[in-house]
N, CA, C and O atoms as a MOPAC input file, in Angstrom:
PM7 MOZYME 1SCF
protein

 N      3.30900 1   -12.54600 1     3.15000 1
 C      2.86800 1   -11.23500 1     2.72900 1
 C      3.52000 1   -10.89500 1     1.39000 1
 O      4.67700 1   -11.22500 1     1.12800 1
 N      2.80900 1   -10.28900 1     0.64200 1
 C      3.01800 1    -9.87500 1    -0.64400 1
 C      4.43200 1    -8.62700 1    -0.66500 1
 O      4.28300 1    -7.54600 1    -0.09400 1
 N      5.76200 1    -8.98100 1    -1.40200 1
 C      6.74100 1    -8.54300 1    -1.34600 1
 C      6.20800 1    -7.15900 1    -1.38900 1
 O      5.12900 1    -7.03600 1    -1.96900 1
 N      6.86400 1    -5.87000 1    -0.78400 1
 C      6.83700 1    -4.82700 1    -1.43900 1
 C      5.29300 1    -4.19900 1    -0.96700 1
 O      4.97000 1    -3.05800 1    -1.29600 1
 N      4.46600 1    -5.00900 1    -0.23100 1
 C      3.56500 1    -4.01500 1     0.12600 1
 C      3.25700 1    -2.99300 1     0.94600 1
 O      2.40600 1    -2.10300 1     0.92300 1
 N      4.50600 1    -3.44100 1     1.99800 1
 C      4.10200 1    -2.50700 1     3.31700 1
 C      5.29200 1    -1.65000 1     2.46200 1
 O      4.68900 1    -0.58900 1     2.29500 1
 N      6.65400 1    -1.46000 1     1.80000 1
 C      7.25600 1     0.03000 1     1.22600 1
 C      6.27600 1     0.85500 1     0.39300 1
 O      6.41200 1     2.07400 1     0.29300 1
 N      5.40300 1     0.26100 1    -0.13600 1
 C      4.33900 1     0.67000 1    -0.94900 1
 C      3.17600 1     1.97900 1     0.02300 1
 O      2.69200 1     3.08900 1    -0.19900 1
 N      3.18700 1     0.91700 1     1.18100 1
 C      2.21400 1     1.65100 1     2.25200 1
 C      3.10200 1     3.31400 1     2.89300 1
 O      2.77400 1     4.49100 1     3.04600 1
 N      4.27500 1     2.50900 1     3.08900 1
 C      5.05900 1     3.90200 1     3.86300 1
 C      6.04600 1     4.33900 1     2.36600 1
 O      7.20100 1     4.62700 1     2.68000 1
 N      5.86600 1     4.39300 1     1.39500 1
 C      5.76900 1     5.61000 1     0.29500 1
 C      5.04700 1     6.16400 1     0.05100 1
 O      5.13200 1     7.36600 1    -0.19900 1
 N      3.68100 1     5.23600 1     0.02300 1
 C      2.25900 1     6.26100 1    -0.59300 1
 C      2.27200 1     6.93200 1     1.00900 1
 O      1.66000 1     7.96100 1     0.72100 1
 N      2.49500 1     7.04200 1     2.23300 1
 C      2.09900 1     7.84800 1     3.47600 1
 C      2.92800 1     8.89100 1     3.60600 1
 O      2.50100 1     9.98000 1     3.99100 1
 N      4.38900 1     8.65900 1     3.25800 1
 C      4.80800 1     9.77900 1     2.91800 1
 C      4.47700 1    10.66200 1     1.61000 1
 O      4.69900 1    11.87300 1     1.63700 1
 N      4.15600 1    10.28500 1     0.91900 1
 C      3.85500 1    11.19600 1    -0.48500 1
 C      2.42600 1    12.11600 1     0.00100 1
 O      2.13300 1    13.28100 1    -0.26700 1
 N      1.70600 1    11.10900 1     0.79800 1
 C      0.53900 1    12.34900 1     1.31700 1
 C      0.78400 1    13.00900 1     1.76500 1
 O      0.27800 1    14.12000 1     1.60300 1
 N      1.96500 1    12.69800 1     2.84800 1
 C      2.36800 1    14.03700 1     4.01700 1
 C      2.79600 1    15.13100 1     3.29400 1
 O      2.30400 1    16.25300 1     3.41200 1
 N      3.68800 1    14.84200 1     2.55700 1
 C      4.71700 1    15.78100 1     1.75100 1
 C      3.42700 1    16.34000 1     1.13400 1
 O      3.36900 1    17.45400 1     1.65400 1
 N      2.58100 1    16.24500 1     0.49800 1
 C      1.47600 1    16.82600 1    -0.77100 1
 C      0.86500 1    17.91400 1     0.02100 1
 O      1.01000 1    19.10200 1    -0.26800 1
 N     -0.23700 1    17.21800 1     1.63500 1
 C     -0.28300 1    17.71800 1     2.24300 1
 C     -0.18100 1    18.79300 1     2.82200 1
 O     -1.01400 1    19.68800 1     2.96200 1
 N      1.42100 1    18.66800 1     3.35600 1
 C      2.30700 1    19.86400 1     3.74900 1
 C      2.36300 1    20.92900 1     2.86600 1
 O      1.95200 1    22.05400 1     3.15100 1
 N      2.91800 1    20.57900 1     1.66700 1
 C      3.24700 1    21.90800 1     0.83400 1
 C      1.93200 1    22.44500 1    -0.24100 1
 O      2.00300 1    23.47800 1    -0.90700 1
 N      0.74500 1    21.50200 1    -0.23800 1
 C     -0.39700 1    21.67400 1    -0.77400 1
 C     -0.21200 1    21.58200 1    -1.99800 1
 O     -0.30800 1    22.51200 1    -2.79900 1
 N      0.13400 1    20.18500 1    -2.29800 1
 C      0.51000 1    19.76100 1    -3.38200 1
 C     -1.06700 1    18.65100 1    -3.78100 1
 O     -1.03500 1    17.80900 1    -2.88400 1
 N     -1.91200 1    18.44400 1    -4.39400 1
 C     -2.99200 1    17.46600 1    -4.46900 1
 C     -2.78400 1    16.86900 1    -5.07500 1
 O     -3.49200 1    15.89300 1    -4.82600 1
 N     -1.92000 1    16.58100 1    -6.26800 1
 C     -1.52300 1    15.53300 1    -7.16400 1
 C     -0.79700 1    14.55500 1    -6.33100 1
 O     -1.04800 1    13.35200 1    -6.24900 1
 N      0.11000 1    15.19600 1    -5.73600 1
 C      1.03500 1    14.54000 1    -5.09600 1
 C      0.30600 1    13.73600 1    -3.76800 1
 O      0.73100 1    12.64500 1    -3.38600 1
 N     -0.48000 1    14.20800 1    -3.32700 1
 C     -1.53900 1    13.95700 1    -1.81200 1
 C     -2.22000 1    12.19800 1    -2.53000 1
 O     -2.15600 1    11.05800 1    -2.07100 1
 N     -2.78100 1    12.72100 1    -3.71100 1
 C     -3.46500 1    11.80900 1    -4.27700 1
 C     -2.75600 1    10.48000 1    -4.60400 1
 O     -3.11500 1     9.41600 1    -4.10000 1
 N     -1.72300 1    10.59300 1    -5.48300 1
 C     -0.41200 1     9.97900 1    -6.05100 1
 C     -0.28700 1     8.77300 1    -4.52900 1
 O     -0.28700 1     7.54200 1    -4.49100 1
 N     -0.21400 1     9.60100 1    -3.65800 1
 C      0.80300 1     9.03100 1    -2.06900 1
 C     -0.37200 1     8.06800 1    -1.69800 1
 O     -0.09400 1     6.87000 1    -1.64900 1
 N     -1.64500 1     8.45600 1    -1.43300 1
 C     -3.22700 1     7.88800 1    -1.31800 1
 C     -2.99100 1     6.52900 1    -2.08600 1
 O     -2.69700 1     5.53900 1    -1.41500 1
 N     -3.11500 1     6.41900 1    -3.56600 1
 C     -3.17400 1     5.39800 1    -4.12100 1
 C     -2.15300 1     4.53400 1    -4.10200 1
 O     -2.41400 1     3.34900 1    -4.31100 1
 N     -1.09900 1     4.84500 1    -3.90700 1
 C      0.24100 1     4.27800 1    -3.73200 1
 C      0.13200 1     3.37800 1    -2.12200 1
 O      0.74400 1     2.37700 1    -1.75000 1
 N     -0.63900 1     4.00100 1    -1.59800 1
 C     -0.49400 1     3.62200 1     0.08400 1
 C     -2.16000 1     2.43800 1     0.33100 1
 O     -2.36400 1     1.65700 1     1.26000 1
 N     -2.98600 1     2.71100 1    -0.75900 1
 C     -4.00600 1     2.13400 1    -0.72700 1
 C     -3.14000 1     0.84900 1    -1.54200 1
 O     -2.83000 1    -0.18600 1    -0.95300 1
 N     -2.85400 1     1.08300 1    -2.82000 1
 C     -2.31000 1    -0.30500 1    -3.58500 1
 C     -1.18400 1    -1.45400 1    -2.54500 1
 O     -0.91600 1    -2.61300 1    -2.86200 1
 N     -0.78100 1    -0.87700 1    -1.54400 1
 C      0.10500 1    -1.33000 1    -0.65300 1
 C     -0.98400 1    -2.43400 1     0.46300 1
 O     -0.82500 1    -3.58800 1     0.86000 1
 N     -2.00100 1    -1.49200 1     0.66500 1
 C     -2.73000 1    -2.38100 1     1.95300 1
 C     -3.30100 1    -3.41000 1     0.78400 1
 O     -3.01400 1    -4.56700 1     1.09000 1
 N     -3.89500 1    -3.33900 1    -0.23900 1
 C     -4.40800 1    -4.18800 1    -1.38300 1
 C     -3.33100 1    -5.70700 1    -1.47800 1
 O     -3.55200 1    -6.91500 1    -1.56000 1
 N     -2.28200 1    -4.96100 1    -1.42100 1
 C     -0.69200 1    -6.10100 1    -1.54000 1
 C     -0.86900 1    -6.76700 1    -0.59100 1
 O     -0.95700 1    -7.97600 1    -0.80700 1
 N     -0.99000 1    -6.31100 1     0.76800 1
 C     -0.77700 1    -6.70600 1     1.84300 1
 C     -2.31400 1    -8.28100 1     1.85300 1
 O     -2.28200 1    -9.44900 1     2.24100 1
 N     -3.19300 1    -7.58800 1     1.34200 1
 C     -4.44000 1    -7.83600 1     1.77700 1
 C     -4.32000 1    -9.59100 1     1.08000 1
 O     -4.44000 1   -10.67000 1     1.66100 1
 N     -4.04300 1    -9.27500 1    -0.36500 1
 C     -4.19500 1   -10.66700 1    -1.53100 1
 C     -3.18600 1   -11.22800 1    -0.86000 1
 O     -3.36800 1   -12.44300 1    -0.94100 1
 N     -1.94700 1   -10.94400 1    -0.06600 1
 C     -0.87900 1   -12.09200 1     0.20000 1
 C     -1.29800 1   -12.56400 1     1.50300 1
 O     -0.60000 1   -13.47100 1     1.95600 1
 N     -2.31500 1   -12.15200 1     2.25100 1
 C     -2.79800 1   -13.10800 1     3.04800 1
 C     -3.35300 1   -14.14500 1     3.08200 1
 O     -3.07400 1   -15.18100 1     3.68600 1
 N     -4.45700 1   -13.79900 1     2.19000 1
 C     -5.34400 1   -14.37700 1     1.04200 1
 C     -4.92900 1   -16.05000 1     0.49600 1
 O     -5.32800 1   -17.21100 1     0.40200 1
 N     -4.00400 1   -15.26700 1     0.28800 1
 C     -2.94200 1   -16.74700 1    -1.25200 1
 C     -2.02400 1   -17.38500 1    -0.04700 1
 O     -1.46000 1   -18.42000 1    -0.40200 1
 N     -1.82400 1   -17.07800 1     0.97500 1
 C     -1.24800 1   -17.88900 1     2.66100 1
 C     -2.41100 1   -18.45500 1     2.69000 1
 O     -2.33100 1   -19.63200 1     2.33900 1
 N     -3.45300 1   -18.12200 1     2.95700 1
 C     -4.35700 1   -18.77900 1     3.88700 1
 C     -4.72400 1   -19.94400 1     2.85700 1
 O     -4.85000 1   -21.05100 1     3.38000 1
 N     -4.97100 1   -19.85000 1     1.07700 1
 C     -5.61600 1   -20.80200 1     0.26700 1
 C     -4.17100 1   -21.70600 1     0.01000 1
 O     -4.40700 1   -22.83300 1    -0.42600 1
 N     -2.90800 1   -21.42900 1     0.18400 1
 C     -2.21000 1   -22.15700 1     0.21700 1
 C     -2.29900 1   -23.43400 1     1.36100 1
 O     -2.41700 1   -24.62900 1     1.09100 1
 N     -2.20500 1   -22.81500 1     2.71200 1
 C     -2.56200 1   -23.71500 1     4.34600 1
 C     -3.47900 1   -24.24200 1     3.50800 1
 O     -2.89600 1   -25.04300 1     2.77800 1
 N     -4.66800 1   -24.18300 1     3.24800 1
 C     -5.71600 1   -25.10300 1     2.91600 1
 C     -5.65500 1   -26.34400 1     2.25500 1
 O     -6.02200 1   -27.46300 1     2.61400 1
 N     -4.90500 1   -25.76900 1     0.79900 1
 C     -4.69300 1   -27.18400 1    -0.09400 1
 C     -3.40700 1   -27.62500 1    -0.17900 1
 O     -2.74000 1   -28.24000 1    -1.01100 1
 N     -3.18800 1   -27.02600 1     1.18000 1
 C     -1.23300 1   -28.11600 1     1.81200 1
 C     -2.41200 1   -29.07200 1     2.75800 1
 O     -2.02600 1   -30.00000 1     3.46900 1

C-alpha cells in the first residue's frame, strides 16, 4: 500500500468533521479531497502490488 494513504484518509475525515461541525466549507471541502486523494493512494498501491506479482 501506498505510504501515507490511509493518514491522508483519517486527516481528510477529520478535517470534514471539524468543517462540518463548526460550518466551516472550505475546511469540509479541504478534509473531502484530502480523504479522497488518500483512497486514490490507497487504490494505485494496490495496483503497482498486483503488476508487480505479475512480472515477478
Amino acid at each position: 500500500m501506498a505510504m501515507g494513504a490511509k493518514s491522508d484518509q483519517v486527516k481528510g475525515k477529520a478535517k470534514e468533521l471539524v468543517g462540518s461541525t463548526v460550518g466551516d466549507e472550505d475546511l469540509e471541502a479541504e478534509g473531502t479531497a484530502d480523504r479522497r486523494a488518500g483512497e486514490m493512494k490507497e487504490k494505485v498501491g494496490k495496483v503497482e502490488d498486483k503488476v508487480e506479482g505479475v512480472i515477478d
